[in-house]
Amino acid sequence: MNSIAFIGGGNMASCLIGGLLANGYQRRQLSVSDPEDLARKAIQERHQITAFNDNRAAVNSADIVVLAVKPQLIGDIARDLRTALKPRCAVVSIAAGVPLGALRNWLGESLAIVRAMPNTPAMVLNGAAGLFANSHVTSQQRDTVEQLFNAVGSSCWLETENQVDVVTAVSGSGPAYFFLVFEIMQRVAVELGLPAQTARELVLQTARGATEMARSTASPPGELRQQVTSPGGTTERAIETLDNGGLEDLLRRAMQAAVTRAEEMSNDYSS
Ligand SMILES: NC(=O)c1ccc[n+]([C@@H]2O[C@H](COP(=O)([O-])OP(=O)(O)OC[C@H]3O[C@@H](n4cnc5c(N)ncnc54)[C@H](OP(=O)(O)O)[C@@H]3O)[C@@H](O)[C@H]2O)c1
């Protein structure tokens, strides 16, 4: 088993560590570094792993280093780590919008680097992550990185770095799109006469049921939708209203806007 050091002991690091431990990783293979006493204490109490207050000390024997800090801090932190990394280690960055080119400049041209885009449902072990590796990442390192993200959901390897921006628009920002739909459906259900708690339960259970149905069959979602849309019925009337209101165009524009914003954020590091 490779040893993994997390730089930054916040929300994402804590949930990845929890996932690894739940999937059989040994505590002695994991460590974390965070300058905040409270963050270190919280991680130690929750996961009983070694917590450093010195990033360089945390990485010097790690096979995989996960940069789990805010994007605005990552440049200084990565530059500082450059001379402390173990030879032939791999660095994984989960910082949103930080391109491989910038990571390579800070950490070293020949280093194995993976750029990952996880999402918040990782907190409940149902995350979805897109991963993009540079050419220095070995197949064994790929396997370990995959294990890391699969421990809190599922992951997929991407062929080009541009696809990371698309993953950002699909699964990175995606939970918020669904939360917005839940919010609107719950509000309207209450306006139409249901108690708030009933509205919440029906909306969430319906979202879960629809997801499970879509996962349990090879039929595309369009077919499942047609199966519940009887001619002249209530669903047909509702779907017509959504179509006539331009739902598809609206979602297309929203996802395109997220891709554009992700590209702008990456470009900030190139200039
Ligand atoms: N949360 C998500 O769903 C999600 C999804 C995709 C990508 N990401 C990315 O994941 C990264 C981490 O997000 P998060 O939500 O876990 O953030 P977070 O909870 O703020 O965790 C970051 C941790 O790093 C610590 N830190 C600050 N300076 C440090 C330093 N010099 N050395 C080591 N640690 C330091 C922070 O301490 P202080 O609190 O004292 O600053 C904090 O404990 C971000 O880059 C974000 O873009 C997050």
PDB file of C-alpha atoms and ligand atoms in Angstrom:
ATOM      1  CA  MET A   1       0.000   0.000   0.000  1.00  0.00           C
ATOM      2  CA  ASN A   2       1.295   3.447  -0.903  1.00  0.00           C
ATOM      3  CA  SER A   3       1.591   6.062   1.823  1.00  0.00           C
ATOM      4  CA  ILE A   4      -0.577   9.106   1.233  1.00  0.00           C
ATOM      5  CA  ALA A   5      -0.040  12.588   2.731  1.00  0.00           C
ATOM      6  CA  PHE A   6      -2.794  15.200   2.628  1.00  0.00           C
ATOM      7  CA  ILE A   7      -1.783  18.857   2.589  1.00  0.00           C
ATOM      8  CA  GLY A   8      -4.717  20.732   4.121  1.00  0.00           C
ATOM      9  CA  GLY A   9      -6.920  19.017   6.660  1.00  0.00           C
ATOM     10  CA  GLY A  10     -10.285  20.534   5.676  1.00  0.00           C
ATOM     11  CA  ASN A  11     -13.563  19.076   4.427  1.00  0.00           C
ATOM     12  CA  MET A  12     -12.316  17.278   1.312  1.00  0.00           C
ATOM     13  CA  ALA A  13      -9.223  15.791   2.946  1.00  0.00           C
ATOM     14  CA  SER A  14     -11.270  14.554   5.883  1.00  0.00           C
ATOM     15  CA  CYS A  15     -13.819  12.827   3.680  1.00  0.00           C
ATOM     16  CA  LEU A  16     -11.147  11.213   1.464  1.00  0.00           C
ATOM     17  CA  ILE A  17      -9.306   9.951   4.568  1.00  0.00           C
ATOM     18  CA  GLY A  18     -12.579   8.575   5.990  1.00  0.00           C
ATOM     19  CA  GLY A  19     -13.270   6.783   2.699  1.00  0.00           C
ATOM     20  CA  LEU A  20      -9.788   5.231   2.541  1.00  0.00           C
ATOM     21  CA  LEU A  21     -10.023   3.987   6.140  1.00  0.00           C
ATOM     22  CA  ALA A  22     -13.490   2.537   5.484  1.00  0.00           C
ATOM     23  CA  ASN A  23     -12.009   0.699   2.487  1.00  0.00           C
ATOM     24  CA  GLY A  24      -9.209  -1.006   4.389  1.00  0.00           C
ATOM     25  CA  TYR A  25      -6.410   1.535   4.203  1.00  0.00           C
ATOM     26  CA  GLN A  26      -4.068   1.345   7.220  1.00  0.00           C
ATOM     27  CA  ARG A  27      -3.892   4.382   9.517  1.00  0.00           C
ATOM     28  CA  ARG A  28      -0.085   4.288   9.465  1.00  0.00           C
ATOM     29  CA  GLN A  29      -0.157   4.778   5.663  1.00  0.00           C
ATOM     30  CA  LEU A  30      -1.999   8.093   5.986  1.00  0.00           C
ATOM     31  CA  SER A  31      -0.937  11.501   7.304  1.00  0.00           C
ATOM     32  CA  VAL A  32      -2.169  15.058   7.094  1.00  0.00           C
ATOM     33  CA  SER A  33      -0.632  18.491   7.459  1.00  0.00           C
ATOM     34  CA  ASP A  34      -2.455  21.683   8.453  1.00  0.00           C
ATOM     35  CA  PRO A  35      -1.162  24.829  10.178  1.00  0.00           C
ATOM     36  CA  GLU A  36      -4.378  25.167  12.225  1.00  0.00           C
ATOM     37  CA  ASP A  37      -4.323  23.474  15.655  1.00  0.00           C
ATOM     38  CA  LEU A  38      -8.096  22.992  15.540  1.00  0.00           C
ATOM     39  CA  ALA A  39      -8.073  21.354  12.093  1.00  0.00           C
ATOM     40  CA  ARG A  40      -5.279  18.960  13.138  1.00  0.00           C
ATOM     41  CA  LYS A  41      -7.072  18.105  16.371  1.00  0.00           C
ATOM     42  CA  ALA A  42     -10.352  17.476  14.533  1.00  0.00           C
ATOM     43  CA  ILE A  43      -8.675  15.132  12.010  1.00  0.00           C
ATOM     44  CA  GLN A  44      -6.749  13.281  14.729  1.00  0.00           C
ATOM     45  CA  GLU A  45      -9.882  12.792  16.801  1.00  0.00           C
ATOM     46  CA  ARG A  46     -11.956  11.670  13.849  1.00  0.00           C
ATOM     47  CA  HIS A  47      -9.429   9.452  12.041  1.00  0.00           C
ATOM     48  CA  GLN A  48      -6.537   8.784  14.473  1.00  0.00           C
ATOM     49  CA  ILE A  49      -3.844   9.459  11.875  1.00  0.00           C
ATOM     50  CA  THR A  50      -0.598  11.420  12.215  1.00  0.00           C
ATOM     51  CA  ALA A  51      -1.099  15.160  11.793  1.00  0.00           C
ATOM     52  CA  PHE A  52       1.845  17.493  11.063  1.00  0.00           C
ATOM     53  CA  ASN A  53       2.029  21.260  11.277  1.00  0.00           C
ATOM     54  CA  ASP A  54       4.855  21.250   8.752  1.00  0.00           C
ATOM     55  CA  ASN A  55       3.959  20.422   5.132  1.00  0.00           C
ATOM     56  CA  ARG A  56       7.534  19.502   4.190  1.00  0.00           C
ATOM     57  CA  ALA A  57       7.786  16.992   7.023  1.00  0.00           C
ATOM     58  CA  ALA A  58       4.438  15.447   5.973  1.00  0.00           C
ATOM     59  CA  VAL A  59       5.506  14.763   2.384  1.00  0.00           C
ATOM     60  CA  ASN A  60       9.077  13.516   2.745  1.00  0.00           C
ATOM     61  CA  SER A  61       8.174   9.831   2.862  1.00  0.00           C
ATOM     62  CA  ALA A  62       4.829   9.956   1.024  1.00  0.00           C
ATOM     63  CA  ASP A  63       4.281   8.093  -2.251  1.00  0.00           C
ATOM     64  CA  ILE A  64       1.187  10.143  -3.033  1.00  0.00           C
ATOM     65  CA  VAL A  65       0.705  13.768  -1.925  1.00  0.00           C
ATOM     66  CA  VAL A  66      -2.810  15.215  -2.115  1.00  0.00           C
ATOM     67  CA  LEU A  67      -3.004  19.003  -2.281  1.00  0.00           C
ATOM     68  CA  ALA A  68      -6.351  19.708  -0.594  1.00  0.00           C
ATOM     69  CA  VAL A  69      -6.027  23.443   0.014  1.00  0.00           C
ATOM     70  CA  LYS A  70      -7.890  26.426  -1.390  1.00  0.00           C
ATOM     71  CA  PRO A  71      -6.808  27.389  -4.930  1.00  0.00           C
ATOM     72  CA  GLN A  72      -5.541  30.817  -3.821  1.00  0.00           C
ATOM     73  CA  LEU A  73      -2.999  29.188  -1.460  1.00  0.00           C
ATOM     74  CA  ILE A  74      -1.815  26.336  -3.640  1.00  0.00           C
ATOM     75  CA  GLY A  75       0.959  28.208  -5.512  1.00  0.00           C
ATOM     76  CA  ASP A  76       2.956  29.140  -2.393  1.00  0.00           C
ATOM     77  CA  ILE A  77       2.355  25.736  -0.802  1.00  0.00           C
ATOM     78  CA  ALA A  78       3.424  23.796  -3.923  1.00  0.00           C
ATOM     79  CA  ARG A  79       6.573  25.910  -4.439  1.00  0.00           C
ATOM     80  CA  ASP A  80       7.564  25.243  -0.833  1.00  0.00           C
ATOM     81  CA  LEU A  81       7.053  21.464  -1.260  1.00  0.00           C
ATOM     82  CA  ARG A  82       9.097  21.171  -4.469  1.00  0.00           C
ATOM     83  CA  THR A  83      12.392  20.266  -2.760  1.00  0.00           C
ATOM     84  CA  ALA A  84      10.814  18.161   0.006  1.00  0.00           C
ATOM     85  CA  LEU A  85       8.993  15.586  -2.155  1.00  0.00           C
ATOM     86  CA  LYS A  86      10.159  11.975  -2.204  1.00  0.00           C
ATOM     87  CA  PRO A  87      11.665  11.004  -5.605  1.00  0.00           C
ATOM     88  CA  ARG A  88       9.100   9.318  -7.899  1.00  0.00           C
ATOM     89  CA  CYS A  89       6.110  10.340  -5.784  1.00  0.00           C
ATOM     90  CA  ALA A  90       2.885  11.550  -7.426  1.00  0.00           C
ATOM     91  CA  VAL A  91       1.064  14.760  -6.512  1.00  0.00           C
ATOM     92  CA  VAL A  92      -2.730  14.982  -6.802  1.00  0.00           C
ATOM     93  CA  SER A  93      -4.338  18.420  -6.843  1.00  0.00           C
ATOM     94  CA  ILE A  94      -8.035  18.801  -6.122  1.00  0.00           C
ATOM     95  CA  ALA A  95      -7.906  22.605  -6.298  1.00  0.00           C
ATOM     96  CA  ALA A  96     -10.641  23.832  -8.626  1.00  0.00           C
ATOM     97  CA  GLY A  97      -9.445  25.734 -11.704  1.00  0.00           C
ATOM     98  CA  VAL A  98      -5.688  25.229 -11.171  1.00  0.00           C
ATOM     99  CA  PRO A  99      -4.196  23.878 -14.438  1.00  0.00           C
ATOM    100  CA  LEU A 100      -1.480  21.234 -14.774  1.00  0.00           C
ATOM    101  CA  GLY A 101       0.859  23.794 -16.380  1.00  0.00           C
ATOM    102  CA  ALA A 102       0.847  25.898 -13.202  1.00  0.00           C
ATOM    103  CA  LEU A 103       1.290  22.828 -10.972  1.00  0.00           C
ATOM    104  CA  ARG A 104       4.223  21.709 -13.126  1.00  0.00           C
ATOM    105  CA  ASN A 105       5.882  25.138 -12.875  1.00  0.00           C
ATOM    106  CA  TRP A 106       5.591  25.137  -9.091  1.00  0.00           C
ATOM    107  CA  LEU A 107       6.417  21.480  -8.430  1.00  0.00           C
ATOM    108  CA  GLY A 108       8.838  20.448 -11.204  1.00  0.00           C
ATOM    109  CA  GLU A 109       8.641  19.581 -14.909  1.00  0.00           C
ATOM    110  CA  SER A 110       9.226  15.839 -14.577  1.00  0.00           C
ATOM    111  CA  LEU A 111       6.935  15.165 -11.616  1.00  0.00           C
ATOM    112  CA  ALA A 112       3.927  12.821 -11.851  1.00  0.00           C
ATOM    113  CA  ILE A 113       0.856  15.028 -11.355  1.00  0.00           C
ATOM    114  CA  VAL A 114      -2.873  14.260 -11.375  1.00  0.00           C
ATOM    115  CA  ARG A 115      -5.478  16.990 -11.559  1.00  0.00           C
ATOM    116  CA  ALA A 116      -8.735  15.847  -9.967  1.00  0.00           C
ATOM    117  CA  MET A 117     -12.194  17.385  -9.871  1.00  0.00           C
ATOM    118  CA  PRO A 118     -14.223  15.786  -7.043  1.00  0.00           C
ATOM    119  CA  ASN A 119     -17.638  16.956  -5.816  1.00  0.00           C
ATOM    120  CA  THR A 120     -19.349  17.488  -2.454  1.00  0.00           C
ATOM    121  CA  PRO A 121     -21.427  14.245  -2.383  1.00  0.00           C
ATOM    122  CA  ALA A 122     -18.038  12.642  -1.580  1.00  0.00           C
ATOM    123  CA  MET A 123     -18.971  13.697   1.977  1.00  0.00           C
ATOM    124  CA  VAL A 124     -21.680  11.008   1.936  1.00  0.00           C
ATOM    125  CA  LEU A 125     -19.551   8.505  -0.020  1.00  0.00           C
ATOM    126  CA  ASN A 126     -21.434   9.248  -3.251  1.00  0.00           C
ATOM    127  CA  GLY A 127     -18.985  11.556  -4.964  1.00  0.00           C
ATOM    128  CA  ALA A 128     -18.114  11.657  -8.654  1.00  0.00           C
ATOM    129  CA  ALA A 129     -14.610  12.679  -9.699  1.00  0.00           C
ATOM    130  CA  GLY A 130     -12.911  13.335 -13.043  1.00  0.00           C
ATOM    131  CA  LEU A 131      -9.140  12.643 -13.120  1.00  0.00           C
ATOM    132  CA  PHE A 132      -6.502  13.798 -15.576  1.00  0.00           C
ATOM    133  CA  ALA A 133      -2.910  12.543 -15.328  1.00  0.00           C
ATOM    134  CA  ASN A 134       0.242  13.877 -16.985  1.00  0.00           C
ATOM    135  CA  SER A 135       2.528  11.496 -18.856  1.00  0.00           C
ATOM    136  CA  HIS A 136       4.791  10.893 -15.814  1.00  0.00           C
ATOM    137  CA  VAL A 137       2.081   9.130 -13.798  1.00  0.00           C
ATOM    138  CA  THR A 138       2.685   5.355 -13.720  1.00  0.00           C
ATOM    139  CA  SER A 139      -0.079   2.766 -13.936  1.00  0.00           C
ATOM    140  CA  GLN A 140       0.502   1.837 -10.284  1.00  0.00           C
ATOM    141  CA  GLN A 141       0.091   5.493  -9.272  1.00  0.00           C
ATOM    142  CA  ARG A 142      -3.086   5.669 -11.366  1.00  0.00           C
ATOM    143  CA  ASP A 143      -4.445   2.668  -9.485  1.00  0.00           C
ATOM    144  CA  THR A 144      -3.765   4.282  -6.097  1.00  0.00           C
ATOM    145  CA  VAL A 145      -5.321   7.597  -7.157  1.00  0.00           C
ATOM    146  CA  GLU A 146      -8.358   5.749  -8.491  1.00  0.00           C
ATOM    147  CA  GLN A 147      -8.689   3.865  -5.176  1.00  0.00           C
ATOM    148  CA  LEU A 148      -8.546   7.197  -3.341  1.00  0.00           C
ATOM    149  CA  PHE A 149     -11.507   8.687  -5.206  1.00  0.00           C
ATOM    150  CA  ASN A 150     -13.453   5.419  -5.549  1.00  0.00           C
ATOM    151  CA  ALA A 151     -13.345   5.184  -1.747  1.00  0.00           C
ATOM    152  CA  VAL A 152     -15.787   8.129  -1.641  1.00  0.00           C
ATOM    153  CA  GLY A 153     -17.856   7.369  -4.741  1.00  0.00           C
ATOM    154  CA  SER A 154     -16.734   6.819  -8.314  1.00  0.00           C
ATOM    155  CA  SER A 155     -14.143   8.303 -10.638  1.00  0.00           C
ATOM    156  CA  CYS A 156     -13.246   8.365 -14.319  1.00  0.00           C
ATOM    157  CA  TRP A 157     -10.014   9.108 -16.171  1.00  0.00           C
ATOM    158  CA  LEU A 158     -10.146  11.911 -18.730  1.00  0.00           C
ATOM    159  CA  GLU A 159      -8.268  12.028 -22.029  1.00  0.00           C
ATOM    160  CA  THR A 160      -7.626  15.762 -22.240  1.00  0.00           C
ATOM    161  CA  GLU A 161      -7.213  18.483 -19.656  1.00  0.00           C
ATOM    162  CA  ASN A 162     -10.002  20.512 -21.306  1.00  0.00           C
ATOM    163  CA  GLN A 163     -12.391  17.776 -20.214  1.00  0.00           C
ATOM    164  CA  VAL A 164     -11.696  18.769 -16.583  1.00  0.00           C
ATOM    165  CA  ASP A 165     -13.612  22.014 -17.271  1.00  0.00           C
ATOM    166  CA  VAL A 166     -16.536  19.984 -18.627  1.00  0.00           C
ATOM    167  CA  VAL A 167     -16.472  17.712 -15.555  1.00  0.00           C
ATOM    168  CA  THR A 168     -16.538  20.884 -13.448  1.00  0.00           C
ATOM    169  CA  ALA A 169     -19.729  21.966 -15.244  1.00  0.00           C
ATOM    170  CA  VAL A 170     -21.331  18.490 -15.040  1.00  0.00           C
ATOM    171  CA  SER A 171     -20.493  16.889 -11.679  1.00  0.00           C
ATOM    172  CA  GLY A 172     -18.474  19.614  -9.902  1.00  0.00           C
ATOM    173  CA  SER A 173     -21.262  22.208 -10.053  1.00  0.00           C
ATOM    174  CA  GLY A 174     -23.940  19.573 -10.757  1.00  0.00           C
ATOM    175  CA  PRO A 175     -25.053  18.965  -7.155  1.00  0.00           C
ATOM    176  CA  ALA A 176     -26.091  22.635  -6.967  1.00  0.00           C
ATOM    177  CA  TYR A 177     -28.300  22.289 -10.065  1.00  0.00           C
ATOM    178  CA  PHE A 178     -30.142  19.392  -8.438  1.00  0.00           C
ATOM    179  CA  PHE A 179     -30.369  21.229  -5.085  1.00  0.00           C
ATOM    180  CA  LEU A 180     -31.972  24.160  -6.932  1.00  0.00           C
ATOM    181  CA  VAL A 181     -34.549  21.840  -8.519  1.00  0.00           C
ATOM    182  CA  PHE A 182     -35.268  20.238  -5.102  1.00  0.00           C
ATOM    183  CA  GLU A 183     -35.663  23.710  -3.595  1.00  0.00           C
ATOM    184  CA  ILE A 184     -38.104  24.869  -6.290  1.00  0.00           C
ATOM    185  CA  MET A 185     -40.145  21.630  -6.263  1.00  0.00           C
ATOM    186  CA  GLN A 186     -40.436  21.717  -2.466  1.00  0.00           C
ATOM    187  CA  ARG A 187     -41.512  25.375  -2.490  1.00  0.00           C
ATOM    188  CA  VAL A 188     -44.148  24.806  -5.184  1.00  0.00           C
ATOM    189  CA  ALA A 189     -45.419  21.638  -3.458  1.00  0.00           C
ATOM    190  CA  VAL A 190     -46.026  23.730  -0.314  1.00  0.00           C
ATOM    191  CA  GLU A 191     -47.718  26.487  -2.362  1.00  0.00           C
ATOM    192  CA  LEU A 192     -49.957  23.783  -3.852  1.00  0.00           C
ATOM    193  CA  GLY A 193     -51.021  22.622  -0.410  1.00  0.00           C
ATOM    194  CA  LEU A 194     -48.586  20.035   1.072  1.00  0.00           C
ATOM    195  CA  PRO A 195     -46.986  20.375   4.514  1.00  0.00           C
ATOM    196  CA  ALA A 196     -43.268  21.335   4.232  1.00  0.00           C
ATOM    197  CA  GLN A 197     -41.990  18.068   5.712  1.00  0.00           C
ATOM    198  CA  THR A 198     -44.120  15.989   3.363  1.00  0.00           C
ATOM    199  CA  ALA A 199     -42.960  18.068   0.384  1.00  0.00           C
ATOM    200  CA  ARG A 200     -39.317  17.551   1.373  1.00  0.00           C
ATOM    201  CA  GLU A 201     -39.692  13.799   1.822  1.00  0.00           C
ATOM    202  CA  LEU A 202     -41.572  13.319  -1.463  1.00  0.00           C
ATOM    203  CA  VAL A 203     -39.097  15.384  -3.492  1.00  0.00           C
ATOM    204  CA  LEU A 204     -35.980  13.730  -2.048  1.00  0.00           C
ATOM    205  CA  GLN A 205     -37.387  10.208  -2.233  1.00  0.00           C
ATOM    206  CA  THR A 206     -38.498  10.831  -5.836  1.00  0.00           C
ATOM    207  CA  ALA A 207     -35.007  12.063  -6.770  1.00  0.00           C
ATOM    208  CA  ARG A 208     -33.457   8.982  -5.146  1.00  0.00           C
ATOM    209  CA  GLY A 209     -35.990   6.648  -6.804  1.00  0.00           C
ATOM    210  CA  ALA A 210     -35.472   8.207 -10.243  1.00  0.00           C
ATOM    211  CA  THR A 211     -31.675   7.870  -9.859  1.00  0.00           C
ATOM    212  CA  GLU A 212     -31.965   4.229  -8.772  1.00  0.00           C
ATOM    213  CA  MET A 213     -34.306   3.449 -11.676  1.00  0.00           C
ATOM    214  CA  ALA A 214     -32.010   5.124 -14.200  1.00  0.00           C
ATOM    215  CA  ARG A 215     -29.036   3.179 -12.786  1.00  0.00           C
ATOM    216  CA  SER A 216     -30.810  -0.178 -12.711  1.00  0.00           C
ATOM    217  CA  THR A 217     -31.565  -0.340 -16.424  1.00  0.00           C
ATOM    218  CA  ALA A 218     -29.783   0.047 -19.747  1.00  0.00           C
ATOM    219  CA  SER A 219     -32.724   2.126 -21.028  1.00  0.00           C
ATOM    220  CA  PRO A 220     -31.793   5.770 -21.636  1.00  0.00           C
ATOM    221  CA  PRO A 221     -33.527   8.395 -19.431  1.00  0.00           C
ATOM    222  CA  GLY A 222     -35.662   9.541 -22.386  1.00  0.00           C
ATOM    223  CA  GLU A 223     -37.216   6.060 -22.585  1.00  0.00           C
ATOM    224  CA  LEU A 224     -37.884   5.960 -18.826  1.00  0.00           C
ATOM    225  CA  ARG A 225     -39.527   9.359 -19.119  1.00  0.00           C
ATOM    226  CA  GLN A 226     -41.768   8.155 -21.943  1.00  0.00           C
ATOM    227  CA  GLN A 227     -42.755   5.108 -19.866  1.00  0.00           C
ATOM    228  CA  VAL A 228     -44.204   7.378 -17.146  1.00  0.00           C
ATOM    229  CA  THR A 229     -45.800   9.801 -19.630  1.00  0.00           C
ATOM    230  CA  SER A 230     -49.237   8.468 -20.574  1.00  0.00           C
ATOM    231  CA  PRO A 231     -50.878  10.223 -23.514  1.00  0.00           C
ATOM    232  CA  GLY A 232     -53.200  12.945 -22.269  1.00  0.00           C
ATOM    233  CA  GLY A 233     -52.020  12.505 -18.676  1.00  0.00           C
ATOM    234  CA  THR A 234     -50.564  14.758 -15.999  1.00  0.00           C
ATOM    235  CA  THR A 235     -46.856  14.061 -16.684  1.00  0.00           C
ATOM    236  CA  GLU A 236     -47.328  14.844 -20.370  1.00  0.00           C
ATOM    237  CA  ARG A 237     -48.852  18.208 -19.476  1.00  0.00           C
ATOM    238  CA  ALA A 238     -45.979  19.015 -17.086  1.00  0.00           C
ATOM    239  CA  ILE A 239     -43.230  17.938 -19.520  1.00  0.00           C
ATOM    240  CA  GLU A 240     -44.835  19.991 -22.327  1.00  0.00           C
ATOM    241  CA  THR A 241     -44.764  23.006 -20.038  1.00  0.00           C
ATOM    242  CA  LEU A 242     -41.041  22.440 -19.284  1.00  0.00           C
ATOM    243  CA  ASP A 243     -40.233  21.950 -22.994  1.00  0.00           C
ATOM    244  CA  ASN A 244     -42.201  25.031 -24.059  1.00  0.00           C
ATOM    245  CA  GLY A 245     -40.437  27.028 -21.330  1.00  0.00           C
ATOM    246  CA  GLY A 246     -37.052  26.190 -22.865  1.00  0.00           C
ATOM    247  CA  LEU A 247     -35.634  23.925 -20.136  1.00  0.00           C
ATOM    248  CA  GLU A 248     -33.104  22.265 -22.473  1.00  0.00           C
ATOM    249  CA  ASP A 249     -31.788  25.557 -23.791  1.00  0.00           C
ATOM    250  CA  LEU A 250     -31.576  26.966 -20.265  1.00  0.00           C
ATOM    251  CA  LEU A 251     -29.569  23.989 -18.966  1.00  0.00           C
ATOM    252  CA  ARG A 252     -27.301  24.099 -22.024  1.00  0.00           C
ATOM    253  CA  ARG A 253     -26.568  27.782 -21.382  1.00  0.00           C
ATOM    254  CA  ALA A 254     -25.994  27.178 -17.653  1.00  0.00           C
ATOM    255  CA  MET A 255     -23.497  24.353 -18.273  1.00  0.00           C
ATOM    256  CA  GLN A 256     -21.744  26.315 -21.017  1.00  0.00           C
ATOM    257  CA  ALA A 257     -21.466  29.272 -18.605  1.00  0.00           C
ATOM    258  CA  ALA A 258     -19.841  26.987 -16.014  1.00  0.00           C
ATOM    259  CA  VAL A 259     -17.329  25.689 -18.605  1.00  0.00           C
ATOM    260  CA  THR A 260     -16.501  29.259 -19.647  1.00  0.00           C
ATOM    261  CA  ARG A 261     -15.964  30.284 -16.014  1.00  0.00           C
ATOM    262  CA  ALA A 262     -13.725  27.243 -15.411  1.00  0.00           C
ATOM    263  CA  GLU A 263     -11.654  28.196 -18.486  1.00  0.00           C
ATOM    264  CA  GLU A 264     -11.353  31.787 -17.240  1.00  0.00           C
ATOM    265  CA  MET A 265     -10.180  30.538 -13.820  1.00  0.00           C
ATOM    266  CA  SER A 266      -7.518  28.309 -15.455  1.00  0.00           C
ATOM    267  CA  ASN A 267      -6.402  31.181 -17.718  1.00  0.00           C
ATOM    268  CA  ASP A 268      -5.770  33.353 -14.632  1.00  0.00           C
ATOM    269  CA  TYR A 269      -2.905  30.977 -13.771  1.00  0.00           C
ATOM    270  CA  SER A 270      -1.404  31.151 -17.266  1.00  0.00           C
ATOM    271  CA  SER A 271      -1.143  34.952 -17.359  1.00  0.00           C
TER     272      SER A 271
HETATM  273  N1  LIG B   1     -15.435  20.891  -1.063  1.00  0.00           N
HETATM  274  C1  LIG B   1     -15.680  20.409  -2.263  1.00  0.00           C
HETATM  275  O1  LIG B   1     -16.692  19.832  -2.572  1.00  0.00           O
HETATM  276  C2  LIG B   1     -14.668  20.511  -3.369  1.00  0.00           C
HETATM  277  C3  LIG B   1     -15.003  20.020  -4.632  1.00  0.00           C
HETATM  278  C4  LIG B   1     -14.048  20.094  -5.632  1.00  0.00           C
HETATM  279  C5  LIG B   1     -12.815  20.646  -5.352  1.00  0.00           C
HETATM  280  N2  LIG B   1     -12.557  21.127  -4.105  1.00  0.00           N
HETATM  281  C6  LIG B   1     -11.260  21.722  -3.847  1.00  0.00           C
HETATM  282  O2  LIG B   1     -10.703  21.077  -2.730  1.00  0.00           O
HETATM  283  C7  LIG B   1      -9.828  21.984  -2.069  1.00  0.00           C
HETATM  284  C8  LIG B   1     -10.104  21.909  -0.588  1.00  0.00           C
HETATM  285  O3  LIG B   1     -11.471  22.249  -0.348  1.00  0.00           O
HETATM  286  P1  LIG B   1     -12.102  22.077   1.097  1.00  0.00           P
HETATM  287  O4  LIG B   1     -13.555  22.311   0.927  1.00  0.00           O
HETATM  288  O5  LIG B   1     -11.609  20.834   1.718  1.00  0.00           O
HETATM  289  O6  LIG B   1     -11.423  23.357   1.809  1.00  0.00           O
HETATM  290  P2  LIG B   1     -11.171  23.606   3.375  1.00  0.00           P
HETATM  291  O7  LIG B   1     -12.174  22.881   4.196  1.00  0.00           O
HETATM  292  O8  LIG B   1     -10.999  25.089   3.539  1.00  0.00           O
HETATM  293  O9  LIG B   1      -9.756  22.885   3.619  1.00  0.00           O
HETATM  294  C9  LIG B   1      -8.512  23.456   3.326  1.00  0.00           C
HETATM  295  C10 LIG B   1      -7.631  23.260   4.550  1.00  0.00           C
HETATM  296  O10 LIG B   1      -6.292  23.654   4.229  1.00  0.00           O
HETATM  297  C11 LIG B   1      -5.787  24.364   5.330  1.00  0.00           C
HETATM  298  N3  LIG B   1      -4.623  25.194   5.003  1.00  0.00           N
HETATM  299  C12 LIG B   1      -4.552  26.547   4.841  1.00  0.00           C
HETATM  300  N4  LIG B   1      -3.273  26.914   4.612  1.00  0.00           N
HETATM  301  C13 LIG B   1      -2.533  25.784   4.622  1.00  0.00           C
HETATM  302  C14 LIG B   1      -1.143  25.523   4.466  1.00  0.00           C
HETATM  303  N5  LIG B   1      -0.257  26.500   4.238  1.00  0.00           N
HETATM  304  N6  LIG B   1      -0.706  24.247   4.553  1.00  0.00           N
HETATM  305  C15 LIG B   1      -1.562  23.230   4.780  1.00  0.00           C
HETATM  306  N7  LIG B   1      -2.908  23.425   4.951  1.00  0.00           N
HETATM  307  C16 LIG B   1      -3.384  24.685   4.864  1.00  0.00           C
HETATM  308  C17 LIG B   1      -6.968  25.188   5.753  1.00  0.00           C
HETATM  309  O11 LIG B   1      -6.757  25.754   7.033  1.00  0.00           O
HETATM  310  P3  LIG B   1      -7.547  27.170   7.370  1.00  0.00           P
HETATM  311  O12 LIG B   1      -8.969  26.790   7.503  1.00  0.00           O
HETATM  312  O13 LIG B   1      -6.895  27.604   8.621  1.00  0.00           O
HETATM  313  O14 LIG B   1      -7.276  28.098   6.210  1.00  0.00           O
HETATM  314  C18 LIG B   1      -8.068  24.124   5.743  1.00  0.00           C
HETATM  315  O15 LIG B   1      -8.080  23.356   6.927  1.00  0.00           O
HETATM  316  C19 LIG B   1     -10.080  23.360  -2.689  1.00  0.00           C
HETATM  317  O16 LIG B   1      -9.010  23.692  -3.542  1.00  0.00           O
HETATM  318  C20 LIG B   1     -11.335  23.188  -3.495  1.00  0.00           C
HETATM  319  O17 LIG B   1     -11.284  23.966  -4.690  1.00  0.00           O
HETATM  320  C21 LIG B   1     -13.450  21.064  -3.106  1.00  0.00           C
END
